[in-house]
CSV table of C-alpha atoms in Angstrom, one decimal:
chain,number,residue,atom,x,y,z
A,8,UNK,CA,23.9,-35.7,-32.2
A,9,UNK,CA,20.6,-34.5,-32.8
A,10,UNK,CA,21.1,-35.7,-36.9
A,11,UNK,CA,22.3,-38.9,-35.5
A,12,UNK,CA,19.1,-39.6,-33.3
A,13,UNK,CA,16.9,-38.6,-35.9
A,14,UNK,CA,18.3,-40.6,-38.5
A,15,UNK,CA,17.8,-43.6,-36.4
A,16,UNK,CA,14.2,-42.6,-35.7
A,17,UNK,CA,13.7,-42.3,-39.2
A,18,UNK,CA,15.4,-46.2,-40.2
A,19,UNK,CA,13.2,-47.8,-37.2
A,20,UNK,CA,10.3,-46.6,-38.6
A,21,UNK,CA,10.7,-47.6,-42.0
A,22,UNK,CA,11.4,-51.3,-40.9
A,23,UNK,CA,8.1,-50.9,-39.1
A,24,UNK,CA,6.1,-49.9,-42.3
A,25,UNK,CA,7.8,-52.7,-44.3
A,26,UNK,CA,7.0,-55.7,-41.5
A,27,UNK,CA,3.6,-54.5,-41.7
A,28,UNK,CA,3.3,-54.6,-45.6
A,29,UNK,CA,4.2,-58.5,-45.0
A,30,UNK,CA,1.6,-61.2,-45.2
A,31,UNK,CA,1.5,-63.2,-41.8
A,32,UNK,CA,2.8,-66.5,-42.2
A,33,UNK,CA,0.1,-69.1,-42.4
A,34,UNK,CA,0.5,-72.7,-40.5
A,35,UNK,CA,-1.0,-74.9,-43.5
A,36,UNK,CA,-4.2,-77.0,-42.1
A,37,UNK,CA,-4.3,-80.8,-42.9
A,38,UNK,CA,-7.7,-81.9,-44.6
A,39,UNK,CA,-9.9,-83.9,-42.7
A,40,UNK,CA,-9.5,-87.5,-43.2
A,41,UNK,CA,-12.4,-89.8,-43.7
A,42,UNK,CA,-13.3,-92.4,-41.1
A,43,UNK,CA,-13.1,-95.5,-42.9
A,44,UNK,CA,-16.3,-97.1,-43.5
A,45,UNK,CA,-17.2,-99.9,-41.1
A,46,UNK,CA,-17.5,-103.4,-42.5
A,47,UNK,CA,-20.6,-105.5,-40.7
A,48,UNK,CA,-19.0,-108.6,-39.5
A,49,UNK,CA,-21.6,-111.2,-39.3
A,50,UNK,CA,-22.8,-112.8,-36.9
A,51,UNK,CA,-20.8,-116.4,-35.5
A,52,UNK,CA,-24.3,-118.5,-35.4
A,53,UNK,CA,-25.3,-116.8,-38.8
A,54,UNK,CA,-26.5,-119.7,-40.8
A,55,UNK,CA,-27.7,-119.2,-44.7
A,56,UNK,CA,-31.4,-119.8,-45.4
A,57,UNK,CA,-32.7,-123.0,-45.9
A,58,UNK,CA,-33.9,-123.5,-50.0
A,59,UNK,CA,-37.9,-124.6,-49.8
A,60,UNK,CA,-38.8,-127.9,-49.9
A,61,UNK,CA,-42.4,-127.8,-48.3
A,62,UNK,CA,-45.6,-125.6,-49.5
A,63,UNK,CA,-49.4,-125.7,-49.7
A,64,UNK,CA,-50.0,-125.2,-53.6
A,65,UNK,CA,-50.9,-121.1,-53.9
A,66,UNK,CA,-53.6,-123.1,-56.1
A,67,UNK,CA,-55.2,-125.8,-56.9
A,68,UNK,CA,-56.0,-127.7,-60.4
A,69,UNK,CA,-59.3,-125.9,-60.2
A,70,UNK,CA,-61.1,-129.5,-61.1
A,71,UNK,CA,-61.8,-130.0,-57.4
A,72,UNK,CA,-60.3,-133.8,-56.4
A,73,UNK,CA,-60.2,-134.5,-59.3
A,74,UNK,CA,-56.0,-133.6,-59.7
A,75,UNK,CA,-54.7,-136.6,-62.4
A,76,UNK,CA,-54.1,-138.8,-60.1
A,77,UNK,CA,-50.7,-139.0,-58.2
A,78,UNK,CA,-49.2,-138.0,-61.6
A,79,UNK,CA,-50.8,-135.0,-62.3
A,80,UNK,CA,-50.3,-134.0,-58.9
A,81,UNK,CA,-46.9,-134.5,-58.7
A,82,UNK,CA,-46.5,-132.4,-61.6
A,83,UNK,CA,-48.4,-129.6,-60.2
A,84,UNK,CA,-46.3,-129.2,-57.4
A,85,UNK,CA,-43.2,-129.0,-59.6
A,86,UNK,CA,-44.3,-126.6,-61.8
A,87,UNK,CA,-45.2,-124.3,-58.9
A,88,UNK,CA,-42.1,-124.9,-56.5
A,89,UNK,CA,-39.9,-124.0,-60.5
A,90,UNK,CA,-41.8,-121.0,-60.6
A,91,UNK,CA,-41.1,-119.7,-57.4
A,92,UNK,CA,-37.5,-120.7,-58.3
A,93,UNK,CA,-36.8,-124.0,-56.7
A,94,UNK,CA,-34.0,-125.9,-58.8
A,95,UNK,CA,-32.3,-129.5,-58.9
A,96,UNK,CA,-35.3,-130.4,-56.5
A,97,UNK,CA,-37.9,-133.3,-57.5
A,98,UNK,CA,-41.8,-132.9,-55.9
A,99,UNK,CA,-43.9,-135.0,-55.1
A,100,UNK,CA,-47.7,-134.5,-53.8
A,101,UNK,CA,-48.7,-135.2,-50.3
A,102,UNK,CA,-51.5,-138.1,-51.3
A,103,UNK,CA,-51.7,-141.8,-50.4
A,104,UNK,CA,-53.8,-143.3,-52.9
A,105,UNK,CA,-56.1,-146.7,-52.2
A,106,UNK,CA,-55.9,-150.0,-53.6
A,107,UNK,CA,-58.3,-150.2,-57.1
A,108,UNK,CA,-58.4,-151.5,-60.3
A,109,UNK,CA,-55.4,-154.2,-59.3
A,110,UNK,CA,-53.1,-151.6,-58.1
A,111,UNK,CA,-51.6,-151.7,-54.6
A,112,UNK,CA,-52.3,-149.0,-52.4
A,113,UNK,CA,-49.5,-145.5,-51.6
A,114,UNK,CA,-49.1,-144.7,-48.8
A,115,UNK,CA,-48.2,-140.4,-49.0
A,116,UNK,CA,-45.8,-140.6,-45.9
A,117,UNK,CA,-43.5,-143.3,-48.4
A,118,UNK,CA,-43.4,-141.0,-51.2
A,119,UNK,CA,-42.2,-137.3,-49.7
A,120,UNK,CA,-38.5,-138.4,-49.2
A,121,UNK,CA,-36.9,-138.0,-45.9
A,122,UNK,CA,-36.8,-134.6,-44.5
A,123,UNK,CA,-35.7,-132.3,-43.2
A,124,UNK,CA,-38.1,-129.6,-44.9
A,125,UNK,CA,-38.3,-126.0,-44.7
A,126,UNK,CA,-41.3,-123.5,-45.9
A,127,UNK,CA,-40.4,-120.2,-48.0
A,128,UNK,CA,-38.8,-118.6,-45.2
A,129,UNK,CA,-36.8,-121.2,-44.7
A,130,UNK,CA,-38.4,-122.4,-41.3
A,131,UNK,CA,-38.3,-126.0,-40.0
A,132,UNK,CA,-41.7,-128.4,-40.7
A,133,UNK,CA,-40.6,-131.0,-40.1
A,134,UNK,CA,-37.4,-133.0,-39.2
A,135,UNK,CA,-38.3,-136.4,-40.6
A,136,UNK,CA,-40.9,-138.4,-41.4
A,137,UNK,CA,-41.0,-139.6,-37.4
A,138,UNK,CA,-41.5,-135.9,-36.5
A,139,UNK,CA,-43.9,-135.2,-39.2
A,140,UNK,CA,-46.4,-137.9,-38.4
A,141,UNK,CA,-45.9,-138.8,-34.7
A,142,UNK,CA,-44.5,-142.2,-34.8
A,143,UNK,CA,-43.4,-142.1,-31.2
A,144,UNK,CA,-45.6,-141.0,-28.0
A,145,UNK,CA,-43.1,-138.5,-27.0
A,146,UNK,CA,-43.0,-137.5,-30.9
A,147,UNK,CA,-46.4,-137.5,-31.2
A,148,UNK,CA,-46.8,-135.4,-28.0
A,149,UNK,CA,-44.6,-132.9,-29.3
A,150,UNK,CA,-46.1,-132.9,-32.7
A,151,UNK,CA,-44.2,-131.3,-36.0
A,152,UNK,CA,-44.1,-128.0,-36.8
A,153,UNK,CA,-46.7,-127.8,-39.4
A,154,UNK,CA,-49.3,-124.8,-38.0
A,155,UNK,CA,-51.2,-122.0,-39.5
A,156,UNK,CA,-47.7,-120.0,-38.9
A,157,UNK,CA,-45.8,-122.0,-41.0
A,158,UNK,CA,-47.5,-123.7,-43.9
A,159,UNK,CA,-47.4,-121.1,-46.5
A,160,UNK,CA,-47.3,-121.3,-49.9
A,161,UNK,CA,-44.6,-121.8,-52.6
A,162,UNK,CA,-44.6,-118.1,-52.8
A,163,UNK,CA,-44.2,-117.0,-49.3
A,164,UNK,CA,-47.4,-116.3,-48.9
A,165,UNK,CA,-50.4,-117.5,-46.0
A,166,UNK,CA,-53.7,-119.7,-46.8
A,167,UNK,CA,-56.8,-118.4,-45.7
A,168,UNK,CA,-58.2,-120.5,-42.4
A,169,UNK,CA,-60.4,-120.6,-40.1
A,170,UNK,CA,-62.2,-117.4,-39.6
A,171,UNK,CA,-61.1,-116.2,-42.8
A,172,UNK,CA,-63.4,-115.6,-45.7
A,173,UNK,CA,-63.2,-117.6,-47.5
A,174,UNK,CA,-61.7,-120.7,-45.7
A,175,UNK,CA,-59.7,-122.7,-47.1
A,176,UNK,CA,-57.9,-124.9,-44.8
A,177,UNK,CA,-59.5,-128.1,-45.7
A,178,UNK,CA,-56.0,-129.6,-47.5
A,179,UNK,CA,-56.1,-132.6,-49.5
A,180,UNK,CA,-53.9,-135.7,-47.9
A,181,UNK,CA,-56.3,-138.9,-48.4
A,182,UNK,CA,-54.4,-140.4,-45.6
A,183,UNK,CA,-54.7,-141.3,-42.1
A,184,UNK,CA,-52.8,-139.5,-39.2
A,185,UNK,CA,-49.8,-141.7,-39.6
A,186,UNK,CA,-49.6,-140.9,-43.3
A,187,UNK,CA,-50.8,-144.1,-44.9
A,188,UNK,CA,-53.9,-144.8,-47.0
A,189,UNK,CA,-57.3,-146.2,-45.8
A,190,UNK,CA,-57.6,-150.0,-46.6
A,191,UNK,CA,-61.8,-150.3,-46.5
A,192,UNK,CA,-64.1,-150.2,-49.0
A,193,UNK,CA,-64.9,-146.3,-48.8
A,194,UNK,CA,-63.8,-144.1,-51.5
A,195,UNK,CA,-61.6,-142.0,-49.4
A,196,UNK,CA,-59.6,-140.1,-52.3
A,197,UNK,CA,-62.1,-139.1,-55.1
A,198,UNK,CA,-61.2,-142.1,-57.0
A,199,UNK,CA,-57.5,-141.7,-56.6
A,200,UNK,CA,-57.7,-138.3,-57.4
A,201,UNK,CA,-59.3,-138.5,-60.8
A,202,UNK,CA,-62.9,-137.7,-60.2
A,203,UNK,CA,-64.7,-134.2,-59.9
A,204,UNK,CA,-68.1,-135.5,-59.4
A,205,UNK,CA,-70.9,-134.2,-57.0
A,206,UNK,CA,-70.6,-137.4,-54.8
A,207,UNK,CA,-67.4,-139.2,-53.5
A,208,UNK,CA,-65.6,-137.9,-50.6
A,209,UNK,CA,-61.5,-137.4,-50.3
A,210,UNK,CA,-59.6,-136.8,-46.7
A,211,UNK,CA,-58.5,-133.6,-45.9
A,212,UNK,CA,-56.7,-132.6,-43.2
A,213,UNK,CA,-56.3,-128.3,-41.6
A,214,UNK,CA,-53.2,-126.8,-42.2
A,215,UNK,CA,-54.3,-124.3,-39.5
A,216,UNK,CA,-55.0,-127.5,-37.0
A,217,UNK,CA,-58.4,-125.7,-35.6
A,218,UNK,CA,-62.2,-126.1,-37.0
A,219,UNK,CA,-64.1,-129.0,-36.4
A,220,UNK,CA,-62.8,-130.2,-32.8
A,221,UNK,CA,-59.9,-131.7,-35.2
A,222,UNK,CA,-56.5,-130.7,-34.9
A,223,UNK,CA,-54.7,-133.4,-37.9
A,224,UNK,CA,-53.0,-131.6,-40.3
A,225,UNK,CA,-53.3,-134.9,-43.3
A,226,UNK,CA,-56.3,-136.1,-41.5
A,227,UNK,CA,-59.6,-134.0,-40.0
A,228,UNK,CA,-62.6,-135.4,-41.5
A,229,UNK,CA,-64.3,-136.5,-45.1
A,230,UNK,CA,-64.9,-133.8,-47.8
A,231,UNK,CA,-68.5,-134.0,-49.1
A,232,UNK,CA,-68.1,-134.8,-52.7
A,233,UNK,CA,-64.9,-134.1,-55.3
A,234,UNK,CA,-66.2,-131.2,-57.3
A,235,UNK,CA,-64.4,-128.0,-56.7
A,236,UNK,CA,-67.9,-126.5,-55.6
A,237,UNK,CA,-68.3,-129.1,-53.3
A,238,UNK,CA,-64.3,-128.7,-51.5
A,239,UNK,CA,-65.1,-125.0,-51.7
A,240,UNK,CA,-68.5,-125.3,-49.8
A,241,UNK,CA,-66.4,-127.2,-46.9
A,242,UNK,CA,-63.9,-125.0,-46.4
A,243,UNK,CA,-61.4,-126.4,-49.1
A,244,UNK,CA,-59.9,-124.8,-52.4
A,245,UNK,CA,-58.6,-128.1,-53.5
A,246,UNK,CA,-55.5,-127.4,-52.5
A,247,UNK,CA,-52.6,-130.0,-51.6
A,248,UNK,CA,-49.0,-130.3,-49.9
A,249,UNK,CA,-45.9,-130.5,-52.2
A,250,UNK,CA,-42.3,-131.6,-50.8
A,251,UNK,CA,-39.4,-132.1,-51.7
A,252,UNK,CA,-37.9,-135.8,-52.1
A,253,UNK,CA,-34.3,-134.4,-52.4
């Protein structure tokens, strides 16, 4: 009996050493799975950003009003708005020009196409010719969108106005308020743009519509003379509006 007993002693305690020599079972652990990443969905009123087809020239000729006439203007404004990557797009200068030498007058508001046109940040100027100039009371009492905010350059960049050293807000139009050329006997556009000289005057109007008691953007007052000294000395640079006519 007491063999019996002790054998059994003996067999329960070897099946305890042999469980313990056993590695535990482990529960395998699933690797973490990534979130998937979140795909912005945009906006329902998004709307893509208008291309440019308005600027004040980042410079001028550097000949004061003297610019090659409408031409040479024109020009001007093309090569900058190609530059600052416009394409398919056809410019023309902001500039009525008078009647001379047995040609008929231009009147700038007939030669900037139709609107709408947008600055470098794709921002509304203007809706149409109507809106630009006013043609309407109610129009005119609301005015464009044309302000010190807005006109910028071909290159995204501001002008220097009012307050601003040096200013140069004074922008080169030749026209009258409702953009159309002056019909007296003045010189009112340096020759039709093709004379730097001391004396002769051209119409400017302030992109920043302050200085002077005059508000006009194509219209505030006379420049005194066509030199590039002489804009400068007013508060110009010889700058000019481009737009687009497509």
């Amino acid at each position: 009996m007491k063999n019996t007993i002790l054998l059994g002693s003996l067999l329960l305690s070897s099946s305890i050493a042999i469980a313990a020599d056993q590695p535990a079972s482990v529960t395998p652990v699933a690797a973490p799975v990534s979130a998937p990443t979140a795909v912005p969905i945009p906006a329902a009123d998004a709307k893509p950003k208008e291309p440019l087809s308005f600027f004040i020239t980042s410079t001028g000729i550097g000949k004061g009003a003297e610019l090659g006439g409408l031409a040479g203007a024109d020009a001007h404004c093309q090569k900058l708005a190609e530059a600052a990557g416009s394409v398919n797009k056809t410019w023309h200068a902001y500039l009525s020009t008078q009647a001379a030498d047995g040609q008929l007058a231009i009147n700038a508001r007939d030669r900037i196409g139709s609107g709408p046109w947008h600055n470098a940040k794709g921002a509304e100027v203007a809706k149409n010719i109507a809106h630009l100039h006013g043609n309407t009371l109610e129009l005119a009492r609301l005015g464009n969108n044309l302000s010190r905010t807005t006109a910028l350059t071909e290159k995204n960049e501001t002008v220097n106005g009012a307050g601003d050293k040096p200013n140069q807000h004074d922008i080169l139009t030749g026209s009258q308020p409702d953009g159309t050329a002056f019909a007296d006997a003045a010189d009112h556009t340096c020759k039709n743009y093709t004379s730097s000289a001391e004396d002769g005057s051209a119409q400017v109007g302030h992109f920043d519509r302050t200085g002077g008691g005059n508000t006009s953007w194509n219209s505030a007052h006379a420049s005194k003379g066509c030199g590039q000294e002489n804009l400068v000395k007013t508060g110009g640079a010889g700058l000019f509006y481009c737009f687009a006519i497509n």
